[in-house]
Coordinates of C-alpha atoms in Angstrom, one line a residue:
Chain A
X1 CA 69.7 80.1 77.4
X2 CA 69.2 83.2 76.9
X3 CA 70.8 86.6 78.8
X4 CA 67.8 88.3 79.5
X5 CA 65.9 86.0 81.4
X6 CA 68.0 87.1 83.7
X7 CA 66.0 90.0 84.0
X8 CA 62.8 87.9 85.3
X9 CA 64.6 85.7 87.7
X10 CA 67.1 89.4 89.5
X11 CA 63.4 90.5 89.9
X12 CA 61.9 87.6 91.6
X13 CA 64.9 87.2 93.9
X14 CA 65.2 90.3 94.8
X15 CA 60.9 90.9 95.8
X16 CA 61.0 87.6 97.4
X17 CA 64.8 88.5 100.1
X18 CA 62.9 92.3 101.2
X19 CA 60.0 89.7 101.7
X20 CA 61.5 86.9 103.6
X21 CA 60.7 85.6 106.4
X22 CA 57.0 87.2 105.6
X23 CA 56.2 85.7 109.4
X24 CA 56.5 89.1 111.6
X25 CA 56.2 91.7 108.9
X26 CA 51.9 90.9 109.0
X27 CA 51.6 90.3 112.0
X28 CA 53.2 94.0 112.9
X29 CA 51.5 97.9 111.5
X30 CA 52.6 98.6 108.8
X31 CA 55.3 101.4 110.3
X32 CA 56.7 98.8 112.6
X33 CA 57.1 96.9 109.4
X34 CA 58.0 99.5 107.1
X35 CA 61.0 100.2 109.8
X36 CA 62.1 96.7 109.3
X37 CA 61.9 96.8 106.2
X38 CA 64.0 99.7 105.2
X39 CA 66.6 99.9 108.4
X40 CA 66.8 95.9 107.9
X41 CA 65.9 94.3 105.5
X42 CA 66.9 96.9 102.5
X43 CA 70.4 97.5 103.3
X44 CA 71.0 93.1 103.7
X45 CA 69.0 93.1 99.7
X46 CA 70.8 96.2 98.3
X47 CA 74.5 95.0 99.8
X48 CA 73.7 90.8 98.2
X49 CA 72.9 93.1 94.8
X50 CA 76.1 95.4 94.9
X51 CA 79.0 93.2 96.5
X52 CA 77.4 90.3 93.8
X53 CA 76.9 92.5 91.4
X54 CA 80.4 93.9 92.5
X55 CA 82.2 90.2 91.9
X56 CA 80.7 89.6 88.9
X57 CA 81.8 92.3 86.9
X58 CA 85.4 92.7 88.0
X59 CA 85.8 89.1 87.8
X60 CA 84.3 89.7 84.1
X61 CA 87.2 92.3 83.6
X62 CA 89.9 89.7 85.3
X63 CA 89.3 86.6 83.3
X64 CA 88.9 89.9 79.7
X65 CA 92.7 91.0 81.2
X66 CA 94.0 88.5 82.0
X67 CA 93.1 85.8 79.1
X68 CA 92.5 83.6 81.4
X69 CA 89.0 82.2 82.8
X70 CA 91.0 81.7 86.5
X71 CA 91.3 85.8 87.4
X72 CA 88.7 86.2 89.3
X73 CA 88.6 88.9 93.2
X74 CA 89.7 85.6 95.1
X75 CA 92.1 83.7 93.1
X76 CA 94.5 86.5 92.5
X77 CA 94.3 87.4 95.5
X78 CA 92.4 91.1 95.2
X79 CA 89.8 89.8 97.6
X80 CA 92.4 89.1 101.1
X81 CA 94.3 92.0 100.2
X82 CA 91.2 94.1 100.2
X83 CA 90.3 91.9 103.4
X84 CA 93.8 92.8 105.0
X85 CA 93.6 96.7 103.8
X86 CA 90.5 97.1 105.8
X87 CA 92.0 95.8 108.3
X88 CA 94.9 97.6 109.0
X89 CA 92.7 100.3 108.2
X90 CA 90.1 99.1 111.5
X91 CA 93.1 98.4 113.5
X92 CA 94.0 101.5 113.3
X93 CA 90.9 104.2 112.9
X94 CA 88.5 102.4 114.7
X95 CA 85.4 100.0 113.0
X96 CA 83.5 102.4 112.5
X97 CA 84.4 104.4 110.0
X98 CA 82.7 102.4 107.1
X99 CA 84.1 104.4 104.4
X100 CA 87.4 105.0 105.4
X101 CA 87.8 101.6 105.8
X102 CA 86.4 101.0 102.1
X103 CA 89.4 103.6 100.4
X104 CA 91.2 100.8 102.6
X105 CA 89.7 98.3 101.3
X106 CA 90.0 99.3 97.5
X107 CA 94.0 100.3 98.2
X108 CA 94.6 96.3 99.5
X109 CA 93.3 94.9 96.6
X110 CA 94.5 97.4 94.0
X111 CA 98.0 96.5 95.6
X112 CA 97.6 92.7 95.1
X113 CA 96.5 93.4 91.6
X114 CA 99.7 95.4 91.1
X115 CA 101.2 93.0 93.3
X116 CA 99.7 90.2 90.9
X117 CA 100.4 91.5 87.6
X118 CA 104.0 92.1 88.4
X119 CA 104.5 88.2 89.0
X120 CA 101.8 86.7 86.0
X121 CA 100.2 88.9 83.4
X122 CA 98.2 89.1 80.8
X123 CA 98.2 85.5 79.0
X124 CA 100.5 83.8 81.9
X125 CA 100.3 80.5 82.1
X126 CA 96.3 79.4 84.6
X127 CA 99.7 78.1 87.1
X128 CA 102.2 81.5 87.2
X129 CA 98.6 82.7 87.9
X130 CA 97.5 80.5 90.3
X131 CA 100.2 80.1 91.8
X132 CA 101.3 84.3 92.0
X133 CA 97.7 84.7 93.9
X134 CA 97.3 81.8 95.9
X135 CA 101.1 83.7 97.3
X136 CA 99.9 86.8 97.9
X137 CA 96.0 85.7 99.3
X138 CA 98.4 83.3 101.4
X139 CA 100.4 86.6 102.6
X140 CA 97.5 89.2 103.2
X141 CA 96.1 86.4 105.3
X142 CA 99.3 85.6 107.2
X143 CA 99.4 89.8 108.0
X144 CA 95.3 89.7 108.6
X145 CA 95.8 86.8 110.8
X146 CA 99.2 88.7 112.2
X147 CA 96.7 92.2 113.4
X148 CA 93.8 89.9 114.6
X149 CA 96.0 87.8 116.6
X150 CA 97.8 91.1 118.1
X151 CA 93.6 93.3 118.2
X152 CA 93.5 94.9 121.8
X153 CA 91.1 92.8 123.2
X154 CA 89.2 89.3 122.7
X155 CA 86.1 90.6 121.5
X156 CA 87.2 92.5 119.1
X157 CA 89.3 89.4 117.5
X158 CA 85.8 87.4 117.8
X159 CA 84.3 90.9 115.7
X160 CA 87.0 90.7 113.0
X161 CA 86.9 87.1 112.3
X162 CA 83.5 86.8 112.0
X163 CA 83.3 90.3 110.1
X164 CA 86.2 88.6 107.8
X165 CA 84.2 85.8 107.3
X166 CA 81.2 87.7 104.9
X167 CA 78.3 88.1 106.1
X168 CA 75.1 90.8 104.5
X169 CA 73.4 90.3 108.3
X170 CA 73.8 93.9 110.1
X171 CA 74.7 96.3 108.1
X172 CA 73.2 100.4 108.2
X173 CA 71.7 102.0 105.1
X174 CA 75.0 104.9 105.0
X175 CA 77.4 101.5 105.5
X176 CA 76.0 100.0 103.3
X177 CA 76.4 103.7 100.4
X178 CA 80.4 103.7 101.3
X179 CA 81.1 100.5 99.8
X180 CA 78.2 100.2 97.3
X181 CA 78.2 104.0 96.3
X182 CA 82.1 103.5 95.0
X183 CA 81.5 100.3 93.8
X184 CA 79.0 100.8 91.6
X185 CA 80.2 103.6 90.0
X186 CA 83.4 100.9 89.3
X187 CA 81.5 98.8 88.0
X188 CA 79.8 101.3 85.5
X189 CA 83.0 102.1 84.5
X190 CA 83.9 98.8 83.1
X191 CA 80.5 98.0 81.1
X192 CA 80.9 101.3 79.3
X193 CA 84.8 100.1 78.4
X194 CA 83.0 96.6 77.8
X195 CA 82.9 97.4 73.8
X196 CA 87.1 97.3 74.4
X197 CA 87.6 94.3 76.7
X198 CA 85.7 92.6 73.5
X199 CA 88.8 93.5 70.7
X200 CA 91.3 92.8 73.5
X201 CA 89.9 89.2 72.8
X202 CA 91.9 90.0 69.1
X203 CA 95.1 89.8 71.3
X204 CA 97.2 92.9 72.2
X205 CA 98.7 94.1 68.8
X206 CA 95.1 94.1 66.8
X207 CA 93.4 96.6 70.3
X208 CA 97.2 98.6 70.4
X209 CA 96.5 99.4 65.7
X210 CA 93.7 100.1 67.0
X211 CA 93.6 102.9 69.6
X212 CA 92.9 100.4 72.7
X213 CA 96.7 100.0 74.3
X214 CA 96.5 96.2 76.9
X215 CA 98.3 97.6 79.6
X216 CA 96.4 101.0 79.7
X217 CA 93.2 98.6 79.5
X218 CA 94.7 96.5 82.0
X219 CA 95.6 98.9 84.8
X220 CA 92.2 101.0 84.3
X221 CA 90.7 97.2 84.9
X222 CA 92.7 96.7 87.8
X223 CA 92.0 99.9 89.8
X224 CA 88.1 99.3 88.8
X225 CA 88.7 96.1 90.0
X226 CA 89.9 96.4 93.1
X227 CA 87.7 99.2 94.3
X228 CA 84.8 97.4 93.2
X229 CA 86.0 94.1 95.1
X230 CA 88.0 96.2 98.0
X231 CA 85.3 98.3 99.4
X232 CA 82.7 95.3 99.3
X233 CA 85.0 93.5 101.3
X234 CA 86.0 96.3 103.4
X235 CA 82.4 96.3 104.8
X236 CA 81.1 92.7 104.1
X237 CA 84.6 90.4 104.2
X238 CA 85.8 88.0 101.3
X239 CA 82.9 86.2 99.8
X240 CA 84.5 83.1 97.6
X241 CA 83.6 81.8 93.9
X242 CA 81.2 84.0 93.0
X243 CA 83.2 86.6 91.2
X244 CA 84.7 83.4 89.3
X245 CA 81.6 80.7 88.7
X246 CA 79.5 84.2 87.3
X247 CA 81.6 85.1 84.5
X248 CA 81.9 81.5 83.2
X249 CA 78.6 81.9 83.2
X250 CA 77.6 84.7 81.9
X251 CA 80.2 84.3 79.0
X252 CA 78.2 80.5 78.1
X253 CA 75.2 82.7 78.3
X254 CA 76.9 85.6 75.2
X255 CA 79.1 82.7 73.3
X256 CA 82.1 83.3 74.3
X257 CA 82.8 87.4 74.1
X258 CA 84.6 88.6 77.1
X259 CA 83.6 92.1 77.1
X260 CA 79.8 90.9 76.7
X261 CA 79.5 89.7 79.2
X262 CA 80.9 92.1 82.2
X263 CA 77.1 93.2 82.8
X264 CA 74.5 89.7 82.6
X265 CA 78.6 88.0 85.1
X266 CA 77.4 90.9 87.5
X267 CA 73.4 90.5 87.8
X268 CA 74.4 86.3 87.8
X269 CA 76.3 87.7 90.8
X270 CA 73.9 89.6 92.4
X271 CA 71.7 86.5 92.2
X272 CA 73.9 84.1 93.3
X273 CA 74.8 86.1 96.8
X274 CA 70.6 86.8 96.9
X275 CA 69.3 82.8 96.7
X276 CA 72.6 81.9 99.2
X277 CA 72.0 85.0 101.8
X278 CA 68.6 83.0 101.5
X279 CA 69.6 79.7 102.5
X280 CA 71.8 81.6 104.9
X281 CA 68.3 82.4 106.8
X282 CA 67.6 78.9 107.2
X283 CA 70.1 78.2 110.0
X284 CA 68.9 76.8 113.3
X285 CA 67.3 79.1 115.7
X286 CA 69.9 81.9 117.6
X287 CA 72.8 80.3 114.9
X288 CA 74.2 83.0 112.3
X289 CA 76.3 81.5 109.0
X290 CA 77.8 83.7 107.4
X291 CA 77.3 84.3 103.2
X292 CA 80.9 83.3 102.2
X293 CA 80.7 80.0 103.7
X294 CA 78.0 79.4 101.8
X295 CA 79.5 80.1 98.5
X296 CA 82.2 78.4 99.5
X297 CA 80.6 74.9 99.6
X298 CA 77.7 75.6 96.6
X299 CA 81.1 77.0 94.5
X300 CA 83.8 74.4 95.2
X301 CA 81.9 71.6 93.7
X302 CA 80.3 73.8 91.0
X303 CA 84.9 75.2 90.7
X304 CA 85.7 71.3 90.1
X305 CA 82.8 70.2 87.9
X306 CA 84.2 72.7 85.5
X307 CA 87.5 72.1 85.7
X308 CA 86.3 68.2 85.1
X309 CA 85.4 69.4 81.7
X310 CA 87.5 71.4 80.5
X311 CA 89.9 68.7 81.7
X312 CA 92.4 67.5 78.0
X313 CA 89.9 70.0 76.1
X314 CA 92.7 73.0 75.8
X315 CA 90.8 75.9 77.0
X316 CA 87.6 74.0 77.4
X317 CA 88.0 76.6 80.7
X318 CA 87.0 79.6 78.5
Chain B
X1 CA 95.1 106.8 48.7
X2 CA 99.1 106.0 50.0
X3 CA 100.7 105.8 53.1
X4 CA 103.5 107.4 53.8
X5 CA 105.7 106.1 57.2
X6 CA 108.3 108.3 58.2
X7 CA 111.8 107.5 61.1
X8 CA 110.2 104.2 62.2
X9 CA 112.1 102.8 65.4
X10 CA 111.8 100.3 67.9
X11 CA 114.7 100.7 70.1
X12 CA 116.9 97.5 69.9
X13 CA 115.0 95.8 67.1
X14 CA 114.3 98.3 64.4
X15 CA 117.0 101.0 63.3
X16 CA 115.4 104.5 61.8
X17 CA 113.7 103.6 58.9
X18 CA 111.0 105.4 56.4
X19 CA 109.1 103.7 53.9
X20 CA 106.2 104.6 51.7
X21 CA 103.5 102.7 49.2
X22 CA 102.3 103.4 46.4
X23 CA 97.9 103.0 46.0
X24 CA 98.0 99.6 45.2
X25 CA 101.0 98.5 46.5
X26 CA 102.0 95.1 46.5
X27 CA 104.4 94.2 48.2
X28 CA 106.6 91.5 49.9
X29 CA 108.8 91.9 53.1
X30 CA 111.4 89.2 52.8
X31 CA 114.7 89.4 55.9
X32 CA 115.9 86.0 57.2
X33 CA 114.6 85.0 61.7
X34 CA 115.2 88.4 63.9
X35 CA 115.7 90.8 61.1
X36 CA 112.8 93.4 62.2
X37 CA 109.9 92.2 59.6
X38 CA 107.9 91.6 62.6
X39 CA 109.0 94.7 64.2
X40 CA 108.4 97.2 61.1
X41 CA 105.6 96.3 60.6
X42 CA 104.5 96.3 64.8
X43 CA 106.1 100.1 63.7
X44 CA 103.9 100.8 61.4
X45 CA 101.1 99.8 63.1
X46 CA 101.5 102.0 65.7
X47 CA 101.4 99.2 67.9
X48 CA 105.5 99.8 69.4
X49 CA 108.3 101.9 69.3
X50 CA 108.1 105.3 67.6
X51 CA 107.7 107.3 64.8
X52 CA 108.2 111.5 63.2
X53 CA 105.4 110.2 61.0
X54 CA 102.6 107.4 60.0
X55 CA 100.6 108.8 57.4
X56 CA 97.1 106.5 55.7
X57 CA 95.1 108.2 53.1
X58 CA 96.6 111.8 54.5
X59 CA 95.9 111.0 57.7
X60 CA 97.6 110.8 60.9
X61 CA 97.5 107.5 62.7
X62 CA 97.3 109.5 65.9
X63 CA 94.7 111.3 65.5
X64 CA 91.8 108.3 64.3
X65 CA 89.8 107.0 66.3
X66 CA 89.3 103.1 67.0
X67 CA 86.4 103.4 64.4
X68 CA 88.5 105.2 61.8
X69 CA 91.9 103.1 62.3
X70 CA 90.0 99.3 61.7
X71 CA 89.2 100.6 58.5
X72 CA 92.6 102.3 57.5
X73 CA 94.6 99.3 59.2
X74 CA 94.6 95.6 59.0
X75 CA 97.5 94.1 61.1
X76 CA 97.4 90.6 60.9
X77 CA 100.1 88.8 64.1
X78 CA 102.2 86.2 63.6
X79 CA 100.2 84.7 66.2
X80 CA 96.4 82.7 65.6
X81 CA 96.3 82.6 69.4
X82 CA 92.6 83.5 70.7
X83 CA 92.0 83.7 74.5
X84 CA 88.2 82.8 74.4
X85 CA 86.4 80.4 72.2
X86 CA 83.9 82.9 70.4
X87 CA 82.5 81.6 67.2
X88 CA 83.6 82.5 64.1
X89 CA 80.8 83.7 62.2
X90 CA 81.9 86.7 65.4
X91 CA 84.8 86.9 64.8
X92 CA 84.5 87.5 61.5
X93 CA 82.6 90.7 63.1
X94 CA 84.2 91.5 66.0
X95 CA 85.2 95.1 65.3
X96 CA 84.8 98.3 66.7
X97 CA 82.5 98.5 64.1
X98 CA 80.8 95.4 62.9
X99 CA 81.6 95.2 59.0
X100 CA 78.3 95.1 56.5
X101 CA 76.8 91.5 56.5
X102 CA 77.6 91.4 52.5
X103 CA 81.3 92.1 53.0
X104 CA 81.7 89.5 55.4
X105 CA 79.3 87.0 53.1
X106 CA 81.4 87.1 50.2
X107 CA 84.6 86.0 52.5
X108 CA 82.8 83.4 53.9
X109 CA 81.5 81.7 50.5
X110 CA 85.7 82.5 49.5
X111 CA 87.8 80.8 51.7
X112 CA 85.0 78.5 52.2
X113 CA 84.2 79.3 55.8
X114 CA 80.7 78.1 56.1
X115 CA 80.6 75.0 57.7
X116 CA 83.1 76.8 60.4
X117 CA 80.7 79.5 61.3
X118 CA 78.7 78.2 64.6
X119 CA 82.4 76.5 65.5
X120 CA 84.5 78.6 68.6
X121 CA 87.3 79.9 67.2
X122 CA 90.4 78.9 69.6
X123 CA 89.5 75.2 68.7
X124 CA 89.8 75.0 65.1
X125 CA 93.3 74.1 63.4
X126 CA 95.9 76.4 62.5
X127 CA 95.7 76.2 59.1
X128 CA 91.7 77.3 59.7
X129 CA 92.1 79.9 62.4
X130 CA 94.5 81.1 59.8
X131 CA 91.5 82.1 56.9
X132 CA 89.2 82.7 59.1
X133 CA 91.8 86.0 60.9
X134 CA 92.8 86.6 57.7
X135 CA 88.6 87.0 56.5
X136 CA 88.8 89.4 60.4
X137 CA 90.8 91.6 58.5
X138 CA 89.6 92.0 55.3
X139 CA 86.0 92.4 56.5
X140 CA 87.0 95.9 57.7
X141 CA 88.4 96.8 53.6
X142 CA 91.3 98.5 54.7
X143 CA 93.5 100.9 53.1
X144 CA 96.1 99.5 54.5
X145 CA 97.4 95.4 54.8
X146 CA 99.7 94.8 57.2
X147 CA 100.7 90.8 57.5
X148 CA 102.7 88.9 59.2
X149 CA 103.1 85.2 57.2
X150 CA 99.5 85.4 56.2
X151 CA 100.5 82.1 54.5
X152 CA 102.2 80.4 57.4
X153 CA 100.0 76.9 58.0
X154 CA 98.3 77.0 55.1
X155 CA 98.9 74.0 52.5
X156 CA 99.3 75.0 49.4
X157 CA 95.8 75.3 47.8
X158 CA 95.1 77.8 51.3
X159 CA 98.8 79.1 50.3
X160 CA 97.9 80.1 46.3
X161 CA 94.1 80.8 47.0
X162 CA 94.8 83.9 50.0
X163 CA 98.4 85.3 47.8
X164 CA 95.3 85.6 44.7
X165 CA 92.8 87.1 46.0
X166 CA 95.4 89.5 48.0
X167 CA 96.6 90.3 43.9
X168 CA 93.2 91.2 43.9
X169 CA 93.0 93.8 46.4
X170 CA 95.7 95.5 45.4
X171 CA 94.9 95.6 42.7
X172 CA 91.5 96.8 44.2
X173 CA 93.2 99.7 44.8
X174 CA 94.4 98.5 48.5
X175 CA 97.8 98.1 49.8
X176 CA 99.7 95.0 51.2
X177 CA 102.8 94.9 53.0
X178 CA 103.3 90.8 53.3
X179 CA 106.2 89.9 55.4
X180 CA 107.3 85.8 53.8
X181 CA 109.2 83.2 54.5
X182 CA 108.8 81.2 51.2
X183 CA 110.8 82.7 49.3
X184 CA 109.8 80.7 45.8
X185 CA 106.2 82.5 46.6
X186 CA 107.8 86.0 46.7
X187 CA 108.4 87.1 43.0
X188 CA 104.4 87.4 42.1
X189 CA 105.1 90.5 44.0
X190 CA 105.0 93.6 43.5
X191 CA 107.5 95.5 45.1
X192 CA 109.9 93.5 47.7
X193 CA 111.4 94.8 50.6
X194 CA 114.9 93.6 52.0
X195 CA 115.2 93.4 56.0
X196 CA 118.6 92.4 57.4
X197 CA 119.5 93.2 61.0
X198 CA 117.1 95.4 61.6
X199 CA 117.4 97.6 58.4
X200 CA 116.0 97.8 55.0
X201 CA 118.7 97.0 53.1
X202 CA 117.2 96.8 49.9
X203 CA 114.0 97.7 47.7
X204 CA 112.5 96.9 44.5
X205 CA 110.9 94.4 42.7
X206 CA 111.2 90.7 42.9
X207 CA 113.3 90.1 39.8
X208 CA 116.1 92.4 40.4
X209 CA 116.5 91.9 44.1
X210 CA 116.3 88.1 44.7
X211 CA 119.7 87.3 44.2
X212 CA 121.4 90.8 44.1
X213 CA 123.8 91.0 47.1
X214 CA 122.4 92.2 49.5
X215 CA 119.9 89.3 49.4
X216 CA 122.9 87.3 49.4
X217 CA 124.4 88.8 52.5
X218 CA 121.1 88.3 54.1
X219 CA 120.0 85.4 53.9
X220 CA 123.6 83.5 54.6
X221 CA 123.1 81.2 50.6
X222 CA 124.7 81.4 47.5
X223 CA 123.4 80.3 43.7
X224 CA 123.9 76.5 42.6
X225 CA 122.6 74.7 39.9
X226 CA 119.6 77.0 39.3
X227 CA 118.7 76.7 43.4
X228 CA 120.5 78.2 46.3
X229 CA 123.0 76.5 49.0
X230 CA 124.5 78.3 52.2
X231 CA 127.0 80.4 52.5

């Protein structure tokens, strides 16, 4: 399959995501229909695209610098760290400050990634990366649970719990902007450095001889991935598997080049998240299913399939 | 086109060392395990350590951009590991600026890589990968080749063929510095640099270095019936 097929797919899903369900729109007067589209649906569609793009591109960059196909915002603990950072900020300043929460999410995700890089650096065995990421994710999750348990009111607890499950619904345009402006800026910088992420595939020594300092590139990638992931997690909660699966699929489209895969991974991430968020709308009337539940439910069997196919094949996951 | 390296040092591995290479230099770097061969190559390539000057063909390495570096220094590390399953065809062209197709085509023919072109480089045998990675370095036509054990894992046919290829590159004006493990092939080089305990201890034509006092001390060998035995 050619990666350029992603573009018409993207345009189609964008239109469908914005227009479905059609039901109230065609019956309403144009002004109300416009309000529903711009005020209610557009932020959700933009968040699905922006968050999916961020997860895919951050995952691709992390996998490139860890030289490991398992490095992703969820498995490295970056998403959990981002959630902890955002909850901490919300605990202190209240849920209203979207910009402060996005910043808290980025800082939390950055700290989690920095800690993991100390524990399992570049070219560490996959087991070390997984165990390190697991420990960090569990610790951040427990700290988040502790903050929620100590929350002032049960209502606040429920609100935060629902938000942590990952949902794109009911965010305003300004809130979406607070997360998406930093996240997409970080994505643009990741994309600009794509050549370096390709060259680092030749190994640390060769890239250093070309004047690309692998440590500096890794630090840069982690800061940008933390901003991209953390800002989105802070607003929509953690959404699993997109940042893991999208880069693995994207590399298959670009003959294994880790840098060239960065943008396709972002587009695939946006497609996955828009698709999952469409499924959520078929929930029984009056119920709402967080989109993170859907991505995890679809992502887990996919991930197991990838693992099974890779078994016995050295580096098969890559 | 020559190269000068002044006061190279890597803490704990390489004591302050200076080295110059003339145009067309074809030099073997020898020394026992842990004597600092890899550290010297990495320090020359600007990967590690400090230096007061790294000048190649009149230009300072530190002042060069990524593309210029690729055409100036070709580093082949001892590790042949590749993290990603990039097809050989793509790997050969993986450089800041992709080399010309003619150049790649000639190397593919010379190193018989045609049948490997569409296979993921990370899935090849170590010997095949060694040939592919060497071809990738040569494709950029760098002024100075810094090769860490370029003949490791190769069968005798390929070891000799690649040695001939490197000698040709040197005759064409490039500088070649190759860390060598197999002392039997060292007399084919024009010059030998001997390292011991992180310092450069002897430098000269093979006939003078092989078997000299410093050589015997460094390798802990003594002559025995036309060959060597542990001292």
